Amino acid sequence: MKKLWNFAMGLIRNNSLVRFILVGAVNTLVGTGTMFLLYNCIPWSVPEGSNLPYWVSTAANYVVGSIVSFFLNKYFTFRTKAWSWGEVWRFTVNILLCYGIAYGVARPLVRWALTGAAQTVQDNVAMLAGMVLFVFLNYFGQRFFAFRKKE
Protein backbone atom coordinates (compact mmCIF):
# COMPACT_ATOMS: atom_id res chain seq x y z
CA MET A 1 0.00 0.00 0.00
CA LYS A 2 2.84 2.36 0.85
CA LYS A 3 4.46 1.73 -2.55
CA LEU A 4 1.18 2.55 -4.30
CA TRP A 5 0.84 5.73 -2.24
CA ASN A 6 4.42 6.82 -3.04
CA PHE A 7 3.86 6.05 -6.72
CA ALA A 8 0.67 8.18 -6.79
CA MET A 9 2.39 11.06 -5.00
CA GLY A 10 5.27 10.88 -7.48
CA LEU A 11 2.83 11.23 -10.37
CA ILE A 12 1.30 14.29 -8.78
CA ARG A 13 4.68 15.88 -7.91
CA ASN A 14 6.03 15.69 -11.41
CA ASN A 15 2.65 16.83 -12.80
CA SER A 16 2.62 14.39 -15.71
CA LEU A 17 -0.82 13.20 -14.60
CA VAL A 18 -2.13 16.76 -14.40
CA ARG A 19 -0.69 17.55 -17.83
CA PHE A 20 -2.13 14.30 -19.20
CA ILE A 21 -5.59 15.28 -17.92
CA LEU A 22 -5.32 18.71 -19.57
CA VAL A 23 -4.30 17.16 -22.86
CA GLY A 24 -7.13 14.67 -22.40
CA ALA A 25 -9.62 17.51 -22.08
CA VAL A 26 -8.53 18.87 -25.46
CA ASN A 27 -8.60 15.39 -27.01
CA THR A 28 -12.02 14.75 -25.49
CA LEU A 29 -13.50 17.87 -27.04
CA VAL A 30 -12.05 17.11 -30.47
CA GLY A 31 -12.41 13.32 -30.55
CA THR A 32 -15.73 12.99 -28.76
CA GLY A 33 -17.27 15.68 -30.92
CA THR A 34 -16.10 13.76 -33.98
CA MET A 35 -17.40 10.44 -32.63
CA PHE A 36 -20.88 11.55 -31.57
CA LEU A 37 -21.40 13.70 -34.65
CA LEU A 38 -20.51 10.81 -36.94
CA TYR A 39 -22.65 8.31 -35.04
CA ASN A 40 -25.70 10.49 -34.48
CA CYS A 41 -25.72 12.99 -37.37
CA ILE A 42 -24.58 11.02 -40.42
CA PRO A 43 -27.43 9.26 -42.22
CA TRP A 44 -25.99 5.74 -42.20
CA SER A 45 -27.35 3.54 -44.99
CA VAL A 46 -26.83 0.24 -43.20
CA PRO A 47 -29.17 -2.53 -42.13
CA GLU A 48 -30.82 -2.24 -38.72
CA GLY A 49 -28.50 -3.63 -36.06
CA SER A 50 -25.34 -3.04 -38.08
CA ASN A 51 -22.14 -2.50 -36.10
CA LEU A 52 -20.58 -0.28 -38.76
CA PRO A 53 -21.66 3.13 -37.37
CA TYR A 54 -20.35 2.23 -33.88
CA TRP A 55 -16.93 1.08 -35.07
CA VAL A 56 -16.41 3.82 -37.69
CA SER A 57 -17.43 6.56 -35.24
CA THR A 58 -15.28 5.33 -32.37
CA ALA A 59 -12.31 4.70 -34.68
CA ALA A 60 -12.57 8.22 -36.14
CA ASN A 61 -12.51 9.58 -32.60
CA TYR A 62 -9.18 7.91 -31.95
CA VAL A 63 -7.59 8.67 -35.30
CA VAL A 64 -8.28 12.39 -34.91
CA GLY A 65 -7.66 12.46 -31.15
CA SER A 66 -4.48 10.39 -31.40
CA ILE A 67 -2.80 12.78 -33.78
CA VAL A 68 -3.48 15.65 -31.37
CA SER A 69 -2.56 13.46 -28.41
CA PHE A 70 0.77 12.32 -29.83
CA PHE A 71 2.17 15.82 -30.18
CA LEU A 72 0.68 17.28 -27.01
CA ASN A 73 1.67 14.32 -24.83
CA LYS A 74 5.13 13.97 -26.37
CA TYR A 75 6.16 17.58 -25.92
CA PHE A 76 3.87 18.88 -23.16
CA THR A 77 2.91 15.96 -20.90
CA PHE A 78 5.95 13.69 -20.91
CA ARG A 79 8.41 16.28 -22.26
CA THR A 80 10.36 14.01 -24.54
CA LYS A 81 12.45 15.99 -27.01
CA ALA A 82 14.10 13.33 -29.13
CA TRP A 83 12.30 12.09 -32.23
CA SER A 84 12.24 8.45 -33.23
CA TRP A 85 10.08 6.21 -35.36
CA GLY A 86 10.21 3.71 -32.50
CA GLU A 87 8.33 6.18 -30.34
CA VAL A 88 5.74 6.72 -33.09
CA TRP A 89 5.39 2.94 -33.42
CA ARG A 90 5.01 2.40 -29.65
CA PHE A 91 2.43 5.20 -29.46
CA THR A 92 0.46 3.68 -32.34
CA VAL A 93 0.56 0.18 -30.83
CA ASN A 94 -0.54 1.60 -27.47
CA ILE A 95 -3.50 3.46 -29.00
CA LEU A 96 -4.61 0.42 -31.01
CA LEU A 97 -4.40 -1.89 -27.99
CA CYS A 98 -6.20 0.54 -25.68
CA TYR A 99 -8.90 1.18 -28.29
CA GLY A 100 -9.49 -2.49 -28.98
CA ILE A 101 -9.61 -3.43 -25.32
CA ALA A 102 -11.70 -0.45 -24.17
CA TYR A 103 -14.37 -0.57 -26.83
CA GLY A 104 -14.30 -4.33 -27.20
CA VAL A 105 -15.08 -4.67 -23.48
CA ALA A 106 -17.43 -1.70 -23.10
CA ARG A 107 -19.90 -2.62 -25.81
CA PRO A 108 -20.83 -6.15 -24.69
CA LEU A 109 -20.94 -5.09 -21.03
CA VAL A 110 -23.23 -2.14 -21.74
CA ARG A 111 -25.44 -4.20 -24.06
CA TRP A 112 -25.80 -6.77 -21.29
CA ALA A 113 -26.47 -4.10 -18.64
CA LEU A 114 -28.96 -2.23 -20.83
CA THR A 115 -30.75 -5.22 -22.34
CA GLY A 116 -34.01 -4.00 -23.78
CA ALA A 117 -32.82 -0.44 -24.44
CA ALA A 118 -32.63 0.85 -28.00
CA GLN A 119 -29.41 0.08 -29.86
CA THR A 120 -28.57 3.79 -30.17
CA VAL A 121 -28.89 4.19 -26.39
CA GLN A 122 -26.73 1.12 -25.79
CA ASP A 123 -24.10 2.29 -28.28
CA ASN A 124 -23.95 5.86 -26.94
CA VAL A 125 -23.53 4.59 -23.38
CA ALA A 126 -20.95 2.04 -24.58
CA MET A 127 -19.01 4.84 -26.30
CA LEU A 128 -18.92 6.81 -23.04
CA ALA A 129 -17.86 3.74 -21.05
CA GLY A 130 -15.22 2.92 -23.66
CA MET A 131 -13.83 6.44 -23.36
CA VAL A 132 -13.39 6.10 -19.61
CA LEU A 133 -11.66 2.75 -19.90
CA PHE A 134 -9.51 4.01 -22.77
CA VAL A 135 -8.24 7.01 -20.76
CA PHE A 136 -7.17 4.80 -17.87
CA LEU A 137 -5.35 2.30 -20.10
CA ASN A 138 -3.87 4.98 -22.35
CA TYR A 139 -2.25 7.00 -19.56
CA PHE A 140 -0.26 4.04 -18.31
CA GLY A 141 0.53 2.86 -21.84
CA GLN A 142 1.89 6.25 -22.84
CA ARG A 143 3.77 6.86 -19.60
CA PHE A 144 5.46 3.48 -19.34
CA PHE A 145 5.56 2.28 -22.94
CA ALA A 146 5.16 4.94 -25.65
CA PHE A 147 7.05 7.83 -24.02
CA ARG A 148 9.08 5.93 -21.46
CA LYS A 149 12.22 7.69 -20.35
CA LYS A 150 15.44 5.83 -20.88
CA GLU A 151 17.41 5.41 -17.69
CSV table of C-alpha atoms in Angstrom, one decimal:
chain,number,residue,atom,x,y,z
A,1,MET,CA,0.0,0.0,0.0
A,2,LYS,CA,2.8,2.4,0.9
A,3,LYS,CA,4.5,1.7,-2.6
A,4,LEU,CA,1.2,2.5,-4.3
A,5,TRP,CA,0.8,5.7,-2.2
A,6,ASN,CA,4.4,6.8,-3.0
A,7,PHE,CA,3.9,6.1,-6.7
A,8,ALA,CA,0.7,8.2,-6.8
A,9,MET,CA,2.4,11.1,-5.0
A,10,GLY,CA,5.3,10.9,-7.5
A,11,LEU,CA,2.8,11.2,-10.4
A,12,ILE,CA,1.3,14.3,-8.8
A,13,ARG,CA,4.7,15.9,-7.9
A,14,ASN,CA,6.0,15.7,-11.4
A,15,ASN,CA,2.7,16.8,-12.8
A,16,SER,CA,2.6,14.4,-15.7
A,17,LEU,CA,-0.8,13.2,-14.6
A,18,VAL,CA,-2.1,16.8,-14.4
A,19,ARG,CA,-0.7,17.5,-17.8
A,20,PHE,CA,-2.1,14.3,-19.2
A,21,ILE,CA,-5.6,15.3,-17.9
A,22,LEU,CA,-5.3,18.7,-19.6
A,23,VAL,CA,-4.3,17.2,-22.9
A,24,GLY,CA,-7.1,14.7,-22.4
A,25,ALA,CA,-9.6,17.5,-22.1
A,26,VAL,CA,-8.5,18.9,-25.5
A,27,ASN,CA,-8.6,15.4,-27.0
A,28,THR,CA,-12.0,14.7,-25.5
A,29,LEU,CA,-13.5,17.9,-27.0
A,30,VAL,CA,-12.0,17.1,-30.5
A,31,GLY,CA,-12.4,13.3,-30.5
A,32,THR,CA,-15.7,13.0,-28.8
A,33,GLY,CA,-17.3,15.7,-30.9
A,34,THR,CA,-16.1,13.8,-34.0
A,35,MET,CA,-17.4,10.4,-32.6
A,36,PHE,CA,-20.9,11.5,-31.6
A,37,LEU,CA,-21.4,13.7,-34.7
A,38,LEU,CA,-20.5,10.8,-36.9
A,39,TYR,CA,-22.6,8.3,-35.0
A,40,ASN,CA,-25.7,10.5,-34.5
A,41,CYS,CA,-25.7,13.0,-37.4
A,42,ILE,CA,-24.6,11.0,-40.4
A,43,PRO,CA,-27.4,9.3,-42.2
A,44,TRP,CA,-26.0,5.7,-42.2
A,45,SER,CA,-27.3,3.5,-45.0
A,46,VAL,CA,-26.8,0.2,-43.2
A,47,PRO,CA,-29.2,-2.5,-42.1
A,48,GLU,CA,-30.8,-2.2,-38.7
A,49,GLY,CA,-28.5,-3.6,-36.1
A,50,SER,CA,-25.3,-3.0,-38.1
A,51,ASN,CA,-22.1,-2.5,-36.1
A,52,LEU,CA,-20.6,-0.3,-38.8
A,53,PRO,CA,-21.7,3.1,-37.4
A,54,TYR,CA,-20.3,2.2,-33.9
A,55,TRP,CA,-16.9,1.1,-35.1
A,56,VAL,CA,-16.4,3.8,-37.7
A,57,SER,CA,-17.4,6.6,-35.2
A,58,THR,CA,-15.3,5.3,-32.4
A,59,ALA,CA,-12.3,4.7,-34.7
A,60,ALA,CA,-12.6,8.2,-36.1
A,61,ASN,CA,-12.5,9.6,-32.6
A,62,TYR,CA,-9.2,7.9,-31.9
A,63,VAL,CA,-7.6,8.7,-35.3
A,64,VAL,CA,-8.3,12.4,-34.9
A,65,GLY,CA,-7.7,12.5,-31.2
A,66,SER,CA,-4.5,10.4,-31.4
A,67,ILE,CA,-2.8,12.8,-33.8
A,68,VAL,CA,-3.5,15.7,-31.4
A,69,SER,CA,-2.6,13.5,-28.4
A,70,PHE,CA,0.8,12.3,-29.8
A,71,PHE,CA,2.2,15.8,-30.2
A,72,LEU,CA,0.7,17.3,-27.0
A,73,ASN,CA,1.7,14.3,-24.8
A,74,LYS,CA,5.1,14.0,-26.4
A,75,TYR,CA,6.2,17.6,-25.9
A,76,PHE,CA,3.9,18.9,-23.2
A,77,THR,CA,2.9,16.0,-20.9
A,78,PHE,CA,5.9,13.7,-20.9
A,79,ARG,CA,8.4,16.3,-22.3
A,80,THR,CA,10.4,14.0,-24.5
A,81,LYS,CA,12.4,16.0,-27.0
A,82,ALA,CA,14.1,13.3,-29.1
A,83,TRP,CA,12.3,12.1,-32.2
A,84,SER,CA,12.2,8.5,-33.2
A,85,TRP,CA,10.1,6.2,-35.4
A,86,GLY,CA,10.2,3.7,-32.5
A,87,GLU,CA,8.3,6.2,-30.3
A,88,VAL,CA,5.7,6.7,-33.1
A,89,TRP,CA,5.4,2.9,-33.4
A,90,ARG,CA,5.0,2.4,-29.6
A,91,PHE,CA,2.4,5.2,-29.5
A,92,THR,CA,0.5,3.7,-32.3
A,93,VAL,CA,0.6,0.2,-30.8
A,94,ASN,CA,-0.5,1.6,-27.5
A,95,ILE,CA,-3.5,3.5,-29.0
A,96,LEU,CA,-4.6,0.4,-31.0
A,97,LEU,CA,-4.4,-1.9,-28.0
A,98,CYS,CA,-6.2,0.5,-25.7
A,99,TYR,CA,-8.9,1.2,-28.3
A,100,GLY,CA,-9.5,-2.5,-29.0
A,101,ILE,CA,-9.6,-3.4,-25.3
A,102,ALA,CA,-11.7,-0.5,-24.2
A,103,TYR,CA,-14.4,-0.6,-26.8
A,104,GLY,CA,-14.3,-4.3,-27.2
A,105,VAL,CA,-15.1,-4.7,-23.5
A,106,ALA,CA,-17.4,-1.7,-23.1
A,107,ARG,CA,-19.9,-2.6,-25.8
A,108,PRO,CA,-20.8,-6.1,-24.7
A,109,LEU,CA,-20.9,-5.1,-21.0
A,110,VAL,CA,-23.2,-2.1,-21.7
A,111,ARG,CA,-25.4,-4.2,-24.1
A,112,TRP,CA,-25.8,-6.8,-21.3
A,113,ALA,CA,-26.5,-4.1,-18.6
A,114,LEU,CA,-29.0,-2.2,-20.8
A,115,THR,CA,-30.7,-5.2,-22.3
A,116,GLY,CA,-34.0,-4.0,-23.8
A,117,ALA,CA,-32.8,-0.4,-24.4
A,118,ALA,CA,-32.6,0.9,-28.0
A,119,GLN,CA,-29.4,0.1,-29.9
A,120,THR,CA,-28.6,3.8,-30.2
A,121,VAL,CA,-28.9,4.2,-26.4
A,122,GLN,CA,-26.7,1.1,-25.8
A,123,ASP,CA,-24.1,2.3,-28.3
A,124,ASN,CA,-24.0,5.9,-26.9
A,125,VAL,CA,-23.5,4.6,-23.4
A,126,ALA,CA,-20.9,2.0,-24.6
A,127,MET,CA,-19.0,4.8,-26.3
A,128,LEU,CA,-18.9,6.8,-23.0
A,129,ALA,CA,-17.9,3.7,-21.0
A,130,GLY,CA,-15.2,2.9,-23.7
A,131,MET,CA,-13.8,6.4,-23.4
A,132,VAL,CA,-13.4,6.1,-19.6
A,133,LEU,CA,-11.7,2.7,-19.9
A,134,PHE,CA,-9.5,4.0,-22.8
A,135,VAL,CA,-8.2,7.0,-20.8
A,136,PHE,CA,-7.2,4.8,-17.9
A,137,LEU,CA,-5.3,2.3,-20.1
A,138,ASN,CA,-3.9,5.0,-22.4
A,139,TYR,CA,-2.2,7.0,-19.6
A,140,PHE,CA,-0.3,4.0,-18.3
A,141,GLY,CA,0.5,2.9,-21.8
A,142,GLN,CA,1.9,6.2,-22.8
A,143,ARG,CA,3.8,6.9,-19.6
A,144,PHE,CA,5.5,3.5,-19.3
A,145,PHE,CA,5.6,2.3,-22.9
A,146,ALA,CA,5.2,4.9,-25.6
A,147,PHE,CA,7.1,7.8,-24.0
A,148,ARG,CA,9.1,5.9,-21.5
A,149,LYS,CA,12.2,7.7,-20.3
A,150,LYS,CA,15.4,5.8,-20.9
A,151,GLU,CA,17.4,5.4,-17.7
